[in-house]
Amino acid sequence: MMRFKNLSISGNLKKIIFSKLDNLFQSGAFINGPQINILEKNISKITKRKYAVAVGSGTAALILAVRLLNLKKGDEIILPCMSWISTANAVVLNGAKPVFADIQNDLNICTKSVEKLISKNVKAIIYVNFAGKMCDIDNLNKLSKKYKIPLIEDGSQSFGAKYKKIINGQNGLISAISLNPMKILGGIGESGIVLTNNKNYYNRLKIYRYSGMDRYGKCVYPSENFKIDTLQAIVINENLNHYKANILKRIKNANLVKSKLKNYLKFIDSKEKYKFDSYYVLIAMHPKRNLIIKEAKKKGIELKIHHYPLMSEMPFYKKNNFRKDIKNGYLISKKIFSIPFYEDLNNKNLLYVIETLKSILIKL
Ligand SMILES: Cc1ncc(COP(=O)(O)O)c(C=O)c1O
C-alpha cells in the first residue's frame, strides 16, 4: 500500500539523528535539555517573534494560547468550521464557547462570515492557516482592529508559508504550532510551540507549561505538565535544516500532479500572487470523492480526508448546538481529499499515483 505519507527516517538524516541521540543518552538530559532553548530561539527567529515556548504537543500549545486570555464563562471564540478538532477543543477546555465561521473556497476562514458572527461575547478569533495556505491576514487584522478582538493563529499546518512578508507563526497576539511528525516541520513524536511578542504571556506560558510552578519551585497556578521532551527538540532542530528544501520538493511534485490531473479534478490553491503555500497536503475536490478513495485503495493508493466531518458536526459540538455559519464548509467537506505527493515519493511512485488516479477519473 502506498501510504498517504512516509514517516520513516533513513539514510544520512537517520545517521545524524542517531549520533545526536547518542549524546543525549550519555548526558541523560531527557527533560529540560539545552536543545529546547535552542529550538525556541530558532523558531522565534524564523517567525520574527520575541518569545517562543516549546510544549508537548500542538494541542497543548493551543490550550495554553487560549488560557492566556483569562476567559470567563459565556465568553465566545470564533474559529473556522474546518480544522483538526484540537482547535475547537482548546476553546471548550478553557470554558469558552466555540462559534464556527464558514470557510472560503481555499478552505481558510471567511472573514465575511467572521464579521457576521461577532457579538459582545466574542473575546477572540482563532484562524487556522489550513493545509499549507495562509489566511487573508490583512482582512483578519482589520477586523481585529475594528472590533478590538485579538487574533490567535493556529499555524500547525502551514510552517514556512507566507502572506506578503508575514510568515506563518508571526501574526496575531499569539500563535500556536504543532510540530508532530506529520507536519512540515516535526519531530519523531508529539510536540508544539507557542509564539508571542508579549513578555507577560511568555512568563505565564513557562509557568503553565510545568504544572504551574514558578522559577522558585512554587505552584502559583494549577496546570498540566505540558513539557516537551529534549529528544523532540533535537530532531526538530535538525529538521530545521531540511524543511525548506522539502517544501520545494513538495511544490515540484504538487505541480506535476496538478498539471496532469487538472482536467479531472479541482485543486485547492491560493490564487493570490502574494501568498506562498508550503503544501502541507495536496487537496483536490470531486463530487464522487468516496468512490475515488475506494477505487484508489483497491490499486494500493491511500487517499486521505482532511478533516471530516466539520468540527461543528462532531457529536459533542453538534449536541451542544454552538453558534455556526457553515454552509460552504459543509458542501466542500463532502468533496475534498488529499493525494500522496510527499517529498521523498520517488518519480516512479508519483507517476503511478497520477496514472492510477487518471484511469479512475476518466471513467467517472
Ligand atoms: C490545525 C491543527 N491544529 C492543531 C493540531 C494539534 O496538534 P497536535 O497533534 O500536535 O496536538 C493539529 C494537528 O494535527 C492541526 O492540524
Short mmCIF file of C-alpha atoms in Angstrom, two decimals, residues 2 253 256-257 259-261 301 340-341 345-359:
data_model
loop_
_atom_site.label_atom_id
_atom_site.label_comp_id
_atom_site.label_asym_id
_atom_site.label_seq_id
_atom_site.Cartn_x
_atom_site.Cartn_y
_atom_site.Cartn_z
CA MET A 2 1.34 3.39 -0.91
CA ASN A 253 5.56 17.15 -7.01
CA LEU A 256 3.28 17.70 -11.64
CA VAL A 257 0.14 16.13 -10.16
CA SER A 259 -0.72 19.64 -14.39
CA LYS A 260 -1.54 16.02 -15.22
CA LEU A 261 -4.92 15.88 -13.48
CA ILE A 301 -3.01 4.09 -3.01
CA PRO A 340 0.11 11.44 -1.76
CA PHE A 341 2.84 13.74 -3.10
CA LEU A 345 7.95 9.95 -3.04
CA ASN A 346 10.12 8.88 -5.95
CA ASN A 347 9.19 9.72 -9.52
CA LYS A 348 8.07 6.20 -10.32
CA ASN A 349 5.61 6.15 -7.44
CA LEU A 350 4.41 9.69 -8.12
CA LEU A 351 3.70 8.75 -11.73
CA TYR A 352 1.89 5.62 -10.53
CA VAL A 353 -0.34 7.82 -8.34
CA ILE A 354 -1.04 10.15 -11.28
CA GLU A 355 -1.74 7.43 -13.84
CA THR A 356 -3.89 5.40 -11.45
CA LEU A 357 -6.00 8.39 -10.47
CA LYS A 358 -6.36 9.35 -14.11
CA SER A 359 -7.59 5.87 -15.02
#
